[in-house]
Coordinates of C-alpha atoms in Angstrom, one line a residue:
M12 CA 100.3 100.5 84.7
G13 CA 100.1 104.3 84.9
K14 CA 103.1 106.6 84.8
I15 CA 103.8 110.2 85.8
S16 CA 104.8 112.7 83.1
E17 CA 108.3 114.1 83.0
N18 CA 106.8 117.6 83.3
K19 CA 105.1 116.7 86.5
V20 CA 108.3 115.1 87.9
E21 CA 110.2 118.3 87.2
E22 CA 107.4 120.5 88.6
I23 CA 107.5 118.6 91.9
K24 CA 111.3 118.8 92.1
E25 CA 111.3 122.5 91.3
A26 CA 108.8 123.1 94.1
H27 CA 111.2 122.0 96.8
D28 CA 114.6 123.3 98.0
I29 CA 116.8 120.3 98.6
V30 CA 118.4 122.0 101.6
D31 CA 115.0 122.4 103.3
I32 CA 113.9 118.9 102.6
I33 CA 117.2 117.3 103.9
G34 CA 117.1 119.7 106.8
N35 CA 113.8 118.1 107.9
Y36 CA 115.7 114.9 108.5
I37 CA 119.2 115.9 109.7
E38 CA 121.1 118.9 111.0
V39 CA 122.5 120.9 108.0
K40 CA 125.2 123.6 108.4
S41 CA 126.3 126.2 105.9
S42 CA 129.8 125.7 104.4
G43 CA 130.7 128.5 102.0
S44 CA 128.5 128.1 98.9
S45 CA 127.4 124.6 99.9
Y46 CA 126.0 122.9 103.0
K47 CA 127.3 120.0 104.9
A48 CA 126.0 117.4 107.4
L49 CA 126.8 114.0 109.0
C50 CA 125.7 111.4 106.4
P51 CA 122.4 109.8 107.4
F52 CA 123.3 106.7 105.3
H53 CA 126.5 105.6 107.2
N54 CA 128.1 106.3 110.6
E55 CA 130.7 109.1 110.6
K56 CA 132.1 111.6 113.1
T57 CA 133.3 114.2 110.5
P58 CA 130.8 115.5 108.0
S59 CA 131.4 114.3 104.5
F60 CA 127.8 114.7 103.3
M61 CA 127.6 117.8 101.0
I62 CA 124.6 119.6 99.5
N63 CA 124.8 121.9 96.5
K64 CA 122.0 124.3 96.7
E65 CA 122.6 125.7 93.2
K66 CA 122.5 122.3 91.5
Q67 CA 119.9 120.9 93.9
I68 CA 121.9 117.7 94.5
Y69 CA 123.7 116.0 97.4
K70 CA 126.8 113.8 97.6
C71 CA 128.4 111.9 100.4
F72 CA 132.2 111.5 99.9
G73 CA 132.3 108.9 102.6
C74 CA 129.9 106.2 101.3
G75 CA 129.3 107.5 97.8
E76 CA 125.5 108.1 98.1
G77 CA 124.2 110.9 95.9
G78 CA 121.4 112.3 93.9
D79 CA 118.6 114.9 93.8
V80 CA 115.7 115.6 96.2
L81 CA 113.6 112.8 94.9
Q82 CA 116.4 110.2 95.4
F83 CA 117.0 111.5 98.9
V84 CA 113.4 111.0 99.9
M85 CA 113.3 107.6 98.3
K86 CA 116.4 106.5 100.3
M87 CA 115.3 108.1 103.6
E88 CA 111.6 107.0 103.5
N89 CA 112.3 103.7 101.9
L90 CA 109.7 104.5 99.2
D91 CA 109.6 103.7 95.5
F92 CA 109.7 106.3 92.8
I93 CA 106.0 107.0 92.5
D94 CA 105.3 107.1 96.3
S95 CA 108.2 109.5 96.8
L96 CA 106.8 111.8 94.1
K97 CA 103.4 111.6 95.7
M98 CA 104.8 112.5 99.1
L99 CA 106.7 115.5 97.7
G100 CA 103.7 116.5 95.6
E101 CA 101.5 116.6 98.7
K102 CA 104.0 118.8 100.6
A103 CA 103.8 121.3 97.7
N104 CA 100.0 120.9 97.1
I105 CA 100.7 119.5 93.7
N106 CA 98.3 116.8 92.6
V107 CA 100.3 113.8 91.3
E108 CA 98.2 112.1 88.6
L109 CA 99.0 108.9 86.9
E110 CA 98.4 109.1 83.1
D111 CA 95.3 106.8 83.3
D112 CA 91.7 107.4 82.4
I113 CA 90.6 108.5 85.9
S114 CA 87.7 110.9 86.0
D115 CA 87.7 114.1 88.0
H116 CA 84.8 112.7 90.0
E117 CA 86.8 109.6 91.1
R118 CA 89.8 111.7 92.0
Q119 CA 87.7 114.1 94.1
E120 CA 86.0 111.2 95.8
T121 CA 89.3 109.6 96.7
K122 CA 90.6 112.9 98.1
L123 CA 87.4 113.2 100.2
L124 CA 87.9 109.8 101.7
Y125 CA 91.4 110.6 102.8
D126 CA 90.3 114.0 104.2
I127 CA 87.5 112.4 106.2
N128 CA 89.8 109.7 107.6
R129 CA 92.4 112.3 108.6
K130 CA 89.8 114.4 110.4
A131 CA 88.3 111.3 112.1
G132 CA 91.7 110.3 113.3
L133 CA 92.3 113.8 114.8
F134 CA 88.8 113.7 116.4
Y135 CA 89.5 110.3 118.1
Y136 CA 93.0 111.4 119.2
R137 CA 91.7 114.6 120.8
K138 CA 89.0 112.6 122.6
L139 CA 91.6 110.3 124.1
T140 CA 94.2 113.0 125.0
S141 CA 92.2 116.0 126.1
S142 CA 91.2 114.7 129.5
Q143 CA 91.4 111.7 131.8
N144 CA 89.2 108.9 130.6
K145 CA 88.8 105.1 130.7
G146 CA 90.6 104.8 127.4
L147 CA 93.8 106.4 128.8
Q148 CA 93.5 104.3 131.9
Y149 CA 93.3 101.1 129.8
L150 CA 96.4 102.1 127.8
K151 CA 98.3 103.0 130.9
N152 CA 97.4 99.6 132.4
R153 CA 98.8 98.0 129.2
G154 CA 102.0 100.0 129.6
V155 CA 101.3 102.3 126.6
G156 CA 102.7 105.8 127.3
S157 CA 102.2 109.3 125.7
N158 CA 105.1 108.7 123.1
E159 CA 103.4 105.6 121.7
I160 CA 99.9 107.3 121.7
K161 CA 101.4 110.2 119.7
A162 CA 103.5 108.0 117.3
F163 CA 100.6 105.7 116.4
G164 CA 97.9 108.5 116.7
L165 CA 95.8 106.4 119.1
G166 CA 92.3 107.6 119.9
L167 CA 89.1 107.0 121.7
A168 CA 85.6 106.4 120.3
E169 CA 83.1 107.5 123.0
D170 CA 80.3 105.3 124.2
R171 CA 77.8 107.3 122.0
W172 CA 75.9 106.4 118.9
N173 CA 76.7 109.4 116.7
S174 CA 79.6 111.3 118.2
L175 CA 81.8 111.2 115.1
L176 CA 78.8 111.5 112.7
E177 CA 77.8 114.8 114.3
Y178 CA 81.4 116.1 114.1
L179 CA 81.9 115.3 110.5
T180 CA 78.4 116.5 109.3
K181 CA 79.1 119.8 111.0
D182 CA 82.1 120.0 108.8
N183 CA 79.8 119.8 105.7
Y184 CA 80.6 116.1 104.8
S185 CA 77.5 114.3 103.6
E186 CA 76.4 111.1 105.3
E187 CA 76.6 109.2 102.0
T188 CA 80.3 110.2 101.6
I189 CA 81.1 109.4 105.2
E190 CA 79.5 106.0 104.8
K191 CA 82.0 105.2 101.9
T192 CA 84.8 105.4 104.5
G193 CA 83.1 102.7 106.6
L194 CA 83.0 105.0 109.7
I195 CA 79.2 105.0 109.9
L196 CA 76.5 102.5 109.2
K197 CA 72.7 102.6 108.4
N198 CA 70.4 101.2 111.0
K199 CA 68.1 98.2 110.2
K200 CA 65.3 100.4 109.1
G201 CA 67.6 102.2 106.7
D202 CA 66.5 105.7 107.8
R203 CA 69.3 106.7 110.1
Y204 CA 73.1 106.5 110.4
Y205 CA 75.2 105.7 113.5
D206 CA 79.0 105.4 114.3
R207 CA 80.7 102.1 113.6
F208 CA 83.2 102.5 116.4
R209 CA 81.8 103.1 119.9
N210 CA 83.4 102.7 123.3
R211 CA 86.6 101.5 121.8
I212 CA 90.3 102.4 121.8
I213 CA 91.0 103.5 118.2
F214 CA 94.0 102.4 116.1
P215 CA 94.4 104.5 113.0
I216 CA 95.7 102.5 110.0
F217 CA 98.2 104.3 107.9
N218 CA 99.6 103.6 104.4
T219 CA 103.3 103.8 103.8
R220 CA 103.0 107.5 103.0
G221 CA 101.6 108.2 106.4
M222 CA 97.9 108.8 105.3
V223 CA 95.1 107.4 107.3
I224 CA 93.2 104.8 105.2
G225 CA 91.2 102.9 107.9
F226 CA 90.7 102.2 111.6
G227 CA 90.8 99.4 114.1
G228 CA 89.0 99.5 117.4
R229 CA 89.4 97.5 120.7
V230 CA 86.4 97.3 123.1
L231 CA 86.7 98.8 126.6
D232 CA 84.1 96.5 128.0
Q233 CA 83.2 92.8 127.5
S234 CA 81.1 93.3 124.3
L235 CA 81.9 91.5 121.1
P236 CA 83.7 91.6 118.7
K237 CA 86.8 92.4 120.8
Y238 CA 88.5 93.9 117.8
L239 CA 86.8 95.6 114.9
N240 CA 88.3 97.0 111.7
S241 CA 87.0 99.3 109.0
P242 CA 85.5 97.5 106.0
E243 CA 87.4 97.6 102.8
T244 CA 87.0 100.8 100.8
K245 CA 88.4 102.5 97.7
I246 CA 91.5 103.4 99.7
F247 CA 91.7 100.5 102.2
N248 CA 92.5 96.9 101.4
K249 CA 93.5 94.6 104.3
R250 CA 95.2 92.2 102.0
K251 CA 97.7 94.9 101.0
T252 CA 98.2 96.7 104.3
L253 CA 100.4 96.1 107.3
Y254 CA 99.9 97.9 110.5
G255 CA 102.9 100.0 111.6
L256 CA 104.8 99.8 108.4
N257 CA 104.7 103.5 108.0
L258 CA 106.9 103.7 111.1
A259 CA 108.8 100.4 110.7
K260 CA 110.1 101.2 107.3
K261 CA 112.1 104.1 108.8
N262 CA 113.6 101.9 111.5
I263 CA 114.6 98.7 109.7
V264 CA 117.4 96.9 111.5
S265 CA 119.8 94.6 109.6
Q266 CA 117.3 94.6 106.6
Q267 CA 114.9 92.8 108.9
L268 CA 111.2 93.2 109.7
I269 CA 109.4 91.5 112.6
L270 CA 105.9 90.3 111.8
V271 CA 103.6 90.0 114.9
E272 CA 99.9 89.2 115.3
G273 CA 98.2 92.4 116.5
Y274 CA 98.2 96.2 117.1
M275 CA 99.3 95.9 120.8
D276 CA 102.3 93.7 119.9
V277 CA 103.5 96.4 117.4
I278 CA 102.9 99.2 119.9
A279 CA 104.5 97.4 122.9
L280 CA 107.6 96.5 120.8
Y281 CA 107.9 100.1 119.5
G282 CA 107.6 101.6 123.0
N283 CA 110.4 99.3 124.3
G284 CA 112.8 100.2 121.5
V285 CA 112.0 97.6 118.9
K286 CA 110.7 99.8 116.1
N287 CA 110.8 97.5 113.1
A288 CA 107.6 95.4 113.8
V289 CA 104.4 95.2 111.7
A290 CA 101.2 93.2 111.9
T291 CA 98.4 92.1 109.6
L292 CA 94.9 93.4 110.2
G293 CA 93.0 90.4 111.6
T294 CA 93.7 88.4 108.4
S295 CA 96.1 85.6 107.5
L296 CA 99.2 86.7 105.7
T297 CA 98.6 87.1 102.0
K298 CA 100.7 87.1 98.9
E299 CA 100.3 90.9 98.7
H300 CA 101.6 91.2 102.3
G301 CA 104.6 89.0 101.3
Q302 CA 105.4 91.3 98.4
L303 CA 105.1 94.4 100.6
L304 CA 107.5 92.9 103.2
K305 CA 110.0 92.1 100.4
K306 CA 109.9 95.7 99.3
Y307 CA 111.4 96.8 102.6
A308 CA 113.4 93.9 104.0
K309 CA 115.4 90.8 103.1
E310 CA 114.5 88.8 106.2
V311 CA 111.2 88.5 108.2
V312 CA 111.0 87.3 111.8
L313 CA 107.7 85.6 112.5
A314 CA 106.8 86.3 116.1
F315 CA 103.3 84.9 116.6
D316 CA 101.7 83.6 119.8
G317 CA 102.9 80.2 120.8
D318 CA 99.5 78.6 121.0
E319 CA 98.1 76.2 118.4
A320 CA 96.5 79.0 116.3
G321 CA 99.9 80.9 116.3
V322 CA 101.7 77.7 115.1
K323 CA 99.2 77.3 112.3
A324 CA 99.6 80.9 111.3
T325 CA 103.4 80.5 111.3
L326 CA 103.3 77.5 109.0
R327 CA 100.9 79.2 106.6
S328 CA 103.1 82.4 106.5
I329 CA 106.3 80.5 105.9
Q330 CA 105.1 79.3 102.5
I331 CA 104.0 82.8 101.4
L332 CA 107.3 84.4 102.5
E333 CA 109.4 81.6 101.0
N334 CA 107.6 82.1 97.6
E335 CA 108.8 85.8 97.7
G336 CA 112.4 84.7 98.3
L337 CA 112.6 86.2 101.8
K338 CA 114.8 84.8 104.6
I339 CA 112.7 83.6 107.5
R340 CA 113.3 83.2 111.2
I341 CA 110.8 81.9 113.7
L342 CA 110.8 83.5 117.2
S343 CA 109.1 81.2 119.7
L344 CA 108.3 82.8 123.0
G345 CA 106.4 79.9 124.6
K346 CA 102.8 78.8 124.6
K347 CA 101.5 81.4 127.1
E348 CA 103.5 84.4 126.0
D349 CA 103.2 86.9 123.2
P350 CA 105.7 89.7 122.1
D351 CA 103.7 92.3 124.1
D352 CA 104.2 90.4 127.4
F353 CA 107.7 89.3 126.6
I354 CA 109.2 92.7 125.7
R355 CA 107.7 94.3 128.9
R356 CA 109.1 91.5 131.1
Q357 CA 112.4 90.8 129.5
G358 CA 113.3 94.0 127.6
K359 CA 114.8 94.9 124.2
D360 CA 118.2 93.3 124.6
T361 CA 116.8 89.9 125.5
F362 CA 114.3 90.1 122.7
Y363 CA 117.0 90.8 120.1
R364 CA 119.1 88.0 121.5
R365 CA 116.2 85.6 121.2
I366 CA 115.8 86.6 117.6
K367 CA 119.5 86.0 116.9
E368 CA 119.2 82.5 118.4
S369 CA 115.9 81.7 116.6
P370 CA 115.8 78.9 114.0
N371 CA 115.1 79.5 110.4
H372 CA 111.9 78.2 108.8
I373 CA 113.3 74.8 107.7
E374 CA 114.8 74.1 111.2
Y375 CA 111.5 75.2 112.8
Q376 CA 109.4 72.9 110.5
I377 CA 111.7 70.0 111.2
Q378 CA 111.2 70.6 114.9
K379 CA 107.4 70.7 114.5
I380 CA 107.5 67.4 112.6
R381 CA 109.7 65.9 115.2
D382 CA 107.2 66.9 117.9
N383 CA 104.5 64.8 116.3
Y384 CA 106.4 61.5 116.5
S385 CA 108.2 59.4 119.1
L386 CA 111.7 58.6 117.9
E387 CA 111.9 55.8 120.4
S388 CA 110.0 53.5 118.0
T389 CA 110.9 52.3 114.5
E390 CA 107.4 53.3 113.3
G391 CA 107.9 56.8 114.7
K392 CA 111.3 57.1 113.0
V393 CA 109.9 56.0 109.7
D394 CA 107.0 58.4 109.9
F395 CA 109.3 61.3 110.9
S396 CA 111.7 60.5 108.1
K397 CA 108.8 60.5 105.5
E398 CA 107.6 63.9 106.6
A399 CA 111.1 65.4 106.8
I400 CA 111.9 64.1 103.3
K401 CA 108.8 65.9 101.9
L402 CA 109.9 69.1 103.6
L403 CA 113.5 68.8 102.3
Q404 CA 112.3 68.2 98.8
Q405 CA 111.2 71.8 98.8
V406 CA 114.7 73.1 99.6
K407 CA 116.1 74.4 96.3
S408 CA 119.8 74.7 97.2
P409 CA 121.6 71.4 97.1
I410 CA 124.0 72.6 99.7
E411 CA 121.2 73.5 102.2
Q412 CA 119.4 70.3 101.4
E413 CA 122.5 68.3 102.2
A414 CA 123.1 70.2 105.5
Y415 CA 119.5 69.7 106.7
A416 CA 119.6 66.0 105.6
E417 CA 122.7 65.5 107.7
E418 CA 121.0 66.8 110.8
V419 CA 117.9 64.6 110.2
A420 CA 120.1 61.6 109.5
K421 CA 121.9 62.0 112.8
E422 CA 118.7 62.0 114.7
L423 CA 117.5 58.8 112.9
N424 CA 120.9 57.1 113.0
L425 CA 120.9 56.8 109.3
S426 CA 123.4 57.7 106.6
K427 CA 123.1 61.1 105.0
E428 CA 123.5 59.5 101.6
S429 CA 120.5 57.2 102.0
L430 CA 118.3 60.1 103.0
L431 CA 119.5 62.3 100.1
K432 CA 119.0 59.5 97.7
E433 CA 115.3 59.2 98.9
I434 CA 114.8 63.0 98.6
R435 CA 116.2 63.2 95.1
E436 CA 114.4 60.2 93.8
K437 CA 111.1 61.6 95.0
N438 CA 112.0 65.0 93.4
Q439 CA 112.2 63.3 90.0
K440 CA 108.9 61.5 90.3
Y441 CA 106.8 64.2 88.7
T442 CA 109.5 66.1 86.9
N443 CA 110.1 63.5 84.2
K444 CA 106.7 62.8 82.8
P445 CA 107.0 62.9 79.0
S446 CA 104.7 65.1 76.9
K447 CA 102.8 63.3 74.2
D448 CA 104.7 64.8 71.3
Q449 CA 108.2 65.7 72.5
G450 CA 109.1 63.7 75.5
T451 CA 110.4 66.8 77.3
S452 CA 110.4 66.8 81.1
L453 CA 109.3 69.5 83.5
G454 CA 112.8 69.5 85.0
S455 CA 114.2 70.5 81.6
K456 CA 111.5 72.8 80.3
D457 CA 111.2 73.3 76.6
R458 CA 111.9 77.0 76.3
S459 CA 109.4 77.6 73.5
R460 CA 106.7 76.3 75.9
T461 CA 107.6 78.4 78.9
N462 CA 109.0 81.7 77.5
Y463 CA 106.1 82.4 75.2
L464 CA 104.3 84.1 78.1
H465 CA 106.8 87.0 78.0
T466 CA 105.7 87.9 74.5
M467 CA 102.2 88.7 75.7
P468 CA 101.1 92.2 76.8
D469 CA 100.7 92.4 80.6
I470 CA 96.9 92.5 80.4
E471 CA 96.8 89.4 78.2
Q472 CA 99.2 87.6 80.5
D473 CA 96.8 88.0 83.4
G474 CA 93.9 86.7 81.3
H475 CA 95.9 83.8 80.0
I476 CA 97.0 82.8 83.5
K477 CA 93.4 83.0 84.7
L478 CA 92.4 80.6 81.9
E479 CA 95.0 78.2 83.1
K480 CA 93.5 78.4 86.6
L481 CA 90.0 77.8 85.2
I482 CA 91.2 74.7 83.3
I483 CA 92.8 73.4 86.5
K484 CA 89.6 74.0 88.4
F485 CA 87.6 72.1 85.8
M486 CA 89.9 69.1 86.2
M487 CA 89.7 69.3 90.0
D488 CA 85.9 69.4 89.8
N489 CA 85.5 66.8 87.1
E490 CA 88.2 64.1 87.4
D491 CA 86.5 61.9 84.8
R492 CA 87.2 64.7 82.2
I493 CA 91.0 64.9 82.9
P494 CA 91.7 62.6 79.9
F495 CA 89.8 65.1 77.7
I496 CA 92.1 67.9 78.8
K497 CA 95.2 65.7 78.3
E498 CA 94.2 65.3 74.7
H499 CA 94.4 69.0 74.1
V500 CA 97.1 70.4 76.4
D501 CA 100.5 69.2 77.7
I502 CA 101.9 69.9 81.1
E503 CA 104.6 72.1 79.7
D504 CA 102.0 74.3 77.9
F505 CA 101.1 75.8 81.3
S506 CA 103.1 79.0 81.8
I507 CA 103.5 79.0 85.5
E508 CA 105.8 76.4 87.2
K509 CA 103.3 75.8 90.1
H510 CA 100.5 75.2 87.6
Q511 CA 102.7 72.7 85.8
K512 CA 103.3 70.8 89.1
I513 CA 99.6 70.7 90.0
V514 CA 98.7 69.6 86.5
G515 CA 101.4 66.9 86.6
Y516 CA 99.8 65.4 89.7
L517 CA 96.3 65.7 88.2
F518 CA 97.4 64.0 85.0
Y519 CA 99.5 61.2 86.5
E520 CA 98.6 60.5 90.1
N521 CA 95.5 58.4 90.3
Q522 CA 95.4 58.1 94.1
R523 CA 93.6 61.2 95.2
S524 CA 94.8 60.9 98.8
T525 CA 98.4 60.8 97.7
R526 CA 97.8 63.6 95.3
D527 CA 96.1 65.8 97.9
H528 CA 98.9 65.2 100.3
E529 CA 101.7 66.0 97.8
L530 CA 99.9 69.2 96.8
Q531 CA 99.7 70.6 100.4
E532 CA 102.6 73.0 99.6
H533 CA 100.3 74.7 97.0
K534 CA 97.3 74.9 99.3
E535 CA 96.9 78.7 99.0
L536 CA 97.0 78.6 95.2
L537 CA 94.6 75.7 95.1
D538 CA 92.2 77.5 97.5
E539 CA 92.3 80.5 95.2
I540 CA 91.6 78.3 92.1
S541 CA 88.8 76.5 93.9
S542 CA 87.1 79.9 94.7
L543 CA 87.1 80.9 91.0
D544 CA 83.7 81.2 89.3
R545 CA 83.7 79.0 86.3
Q546 CA 80.4 80.3 85.1
E547 CA 82.4 83.0 83.3
G548 CA 82.5 80.5 80.4
E549 CA 82.0 76.8 79.6
I550 CA 85.1 74.6 79.4
Q551 CA 84.9 74.3 75.6
K552 CA 85.1 78.1 75.2
I553 CA 87.8 78.4 78.0
L554 CA 89.9 75.8 76.2
E555 CA 89.4 77.4 72.8
D556 CA 90.6 80.8 74.1
Y557 CA 93.5 79.2 75.9
L558 CA 94.7 77.2 72.9
Y559 CA 94.3 80.2 70.6
N560 CA 96.6 82.3 72.8
L561 CA 98.9 79.3 73.2
K562 CA 99.4 78.9 69.5
K563 CA 99.6 82.6 68.7
Y564 CA 102.2 83.5 71.3
K565 CA 104.3 80.4 70.7
L566 CA 104.5 81.4 67.1
I567 CA 105.4 85.0 68.1
Y568 CA 108.1 83.7 70.5
R569 CA 109.5 81.4 67.8
K570 CA 109.6 84.3 65.4
K571 CA 111.4 86.6 67.8
S572 CA 113.9 83.8 68.6
L573 CA 114.7 83.4 64.9
E574 CA 115.0 87.2 64.3
K575 CA 117.5 87.3 67.2
K576 CA 119.4 84.4 65.6
Q577 CA 119.4 86.3 62.3
Q578 CA 121.0 89.4 64.0
E579 CA 123.6 87.3 65.8
L580 CA 124.6 85.6 62.5
I581 CA 124.9 89.0 60.7
E582 CA 127.2 90.3 63.4
S583 CA 129.2 87.2 64.0
P584 CA 132.8 87.2 62.5
N585 CA 133.1 83.4 62.9
F586 CA 131.3 82.2 59.8
E587 CA 132.0 82.4 56.0
K588 CA 129.7 84.8 54.1
E589 CA 128.4 81.9 51.9
E590 CA 127.5 79.8 55.0
V591 CA 125.8 82.9 56.7
D592 CA 123.8 83.6 53.6
R593 CA 122.6 80.0 53.4
I594 CA 121.5 79.9 57.1
L595 CA 119.9 83.4 56.8
L596 CA 117.9 82.3 53.8
K597 CA 116.6 79.2 55.7
I598 CA 115.7 81.3 58.7
G599 CA 114.0 83.9 56.5
M600 CA 111.8 81.2 54.9
E601 CA 110.8 79.9 58.4
I602 CA 109.9 83.4 59.5
M603 CA 107.7 83.8 56.3
E604 CA 105.9 80.6 57.1
I605 CA 105.3 81.8 60.7
N606 CA 104.0 85.1 59.4
K607 CA 101.5 83.2 57.2
E608 CA 100.5 80.9 60.0
L609 CA 100.0 83.9 62.3
Q610 CA 97.9 85.7 59.7
N611 CA 95.7 82.6 59.1
H612 CA 95.4 82.0 62.9
Q613 CA 94.3 85.6 63.5
S614 CA 91.9 85.7 60.6
K615 CA 90.2 82.5 61.9
E616 CA 89.7 84.2 65.3
G617 CA 88.2 87.2 63.5
R618 CA 85.7 85.0 61.7
G619 CA 84.9 83.3 65.0
Q620 CA 84.1 86.7 66.6
D621 CA 82.0 87.8 63.6
E622 CA 79.8 84.7 64.0

């Protein structure tokens, strides 16, 4: 990953007066040689937030927050170190470059894409706000006022083929460059360009630094598609972008973000005082979205539509958010109502109350399972209990597991103990499969088998993990060859816990229907694995590369462990010198053997490459 030089960091800091920067956010008053203000990070009536202009630092004597201009921006904007530097750099017209091999041409092209999107956003905004038009009337009918139009930079694409194209080419942007933003398209003949967005309300899409990276458009007539987004470009990736996050990150309530389905839900909530909502861009929630949400919040409220599609989207999203360690609540508003309708009808206070009363993701899933069965019949109770047990197996905390088991047991008129016994017995089923040489279990992972990954450089880690996925794909596609893989690799050799679980089922569960059912929790990962192109290498080559890395980095890990043990012995006061010397000699001999083995291993690889 690239980094920013210390000289560049200092240059950016020196370009700004901390008093001016802080004054953009809060009211600052002179107080002798310093400045004071009400602290923006906690509630207070008497100013205890002091700014030292000479030292270019701030300190709150109420809550203890303090730092320089960069730390203030990081805290206020909820940005990481690099994004804060970029934001301050842009204010001072300083180009913030990561120390990577990026050509001047690439940098210039990226800047052009941002410039074109910014000018397109202003063009659409002026078309919407300069006079009465059907776009304004549509937004008025939807309850969207001037404040929301301004905050979200909403615009209008006229019902013309080349309105934006003419505007941008007059500003000396080439058609080829504009095409790279996705704002224009070539006709079928390939001899002329036209605007992608026509006769639509325009929703600019901003990154977390407030820069326009793409657009969405909603039709003003009955044509299809109803919603249209920019294609992915060098600066726009739907999998990594959440609509409204540029505003929501400044208005997070109780470390909580609300995830809704569309633009209008975000805008309606914002206009009615709920300013911490975001939405995906017409895609299912992705792992990257989950990571982005985790960066800004500890809890996510899923507030999707109550129809069947909304329920499916909720269940898919739960797994992704759970994998990121986020707390999850599910806000159900009814089958025929979405957040847009609800907030306009019921208001902010009722909306927040419903969030407070909403179930967490486990309670929600139990309810959905319950809805599928009649608990009046024995068969229905048995089926419900089986599904509930599968769900509760995934709960990591024993305390939480017990609490939910108690609730399910009450409904089924069973003892909590019998339900817990069933849950824990099933949990052991695939975590106690012995490896062929050591008999270790997945539940008590052999550290030399799992920690070796951390000795790899980041770029090699990514490649090694991909090899694991290709091996799993090979087994999924060729079940008759699973015994061949088992001869060469153990479950515990796989470096990712989820990979181990999948491989455990592939190795030991012969009933495909049972296996597929048990692996539903890893559906997203399995879909990703299934989509991999195995033509990148035949299985023999893939396996050879994998086993080479496996042996090399296990040896390196073992060597590092021994070196650490050496140092601990040298520093330990609890052993006689004679005993320490004896153990150190033994460890030293083992390290020498490992060094020889590594040398032989790497020389073999070198010969293989020469051939």
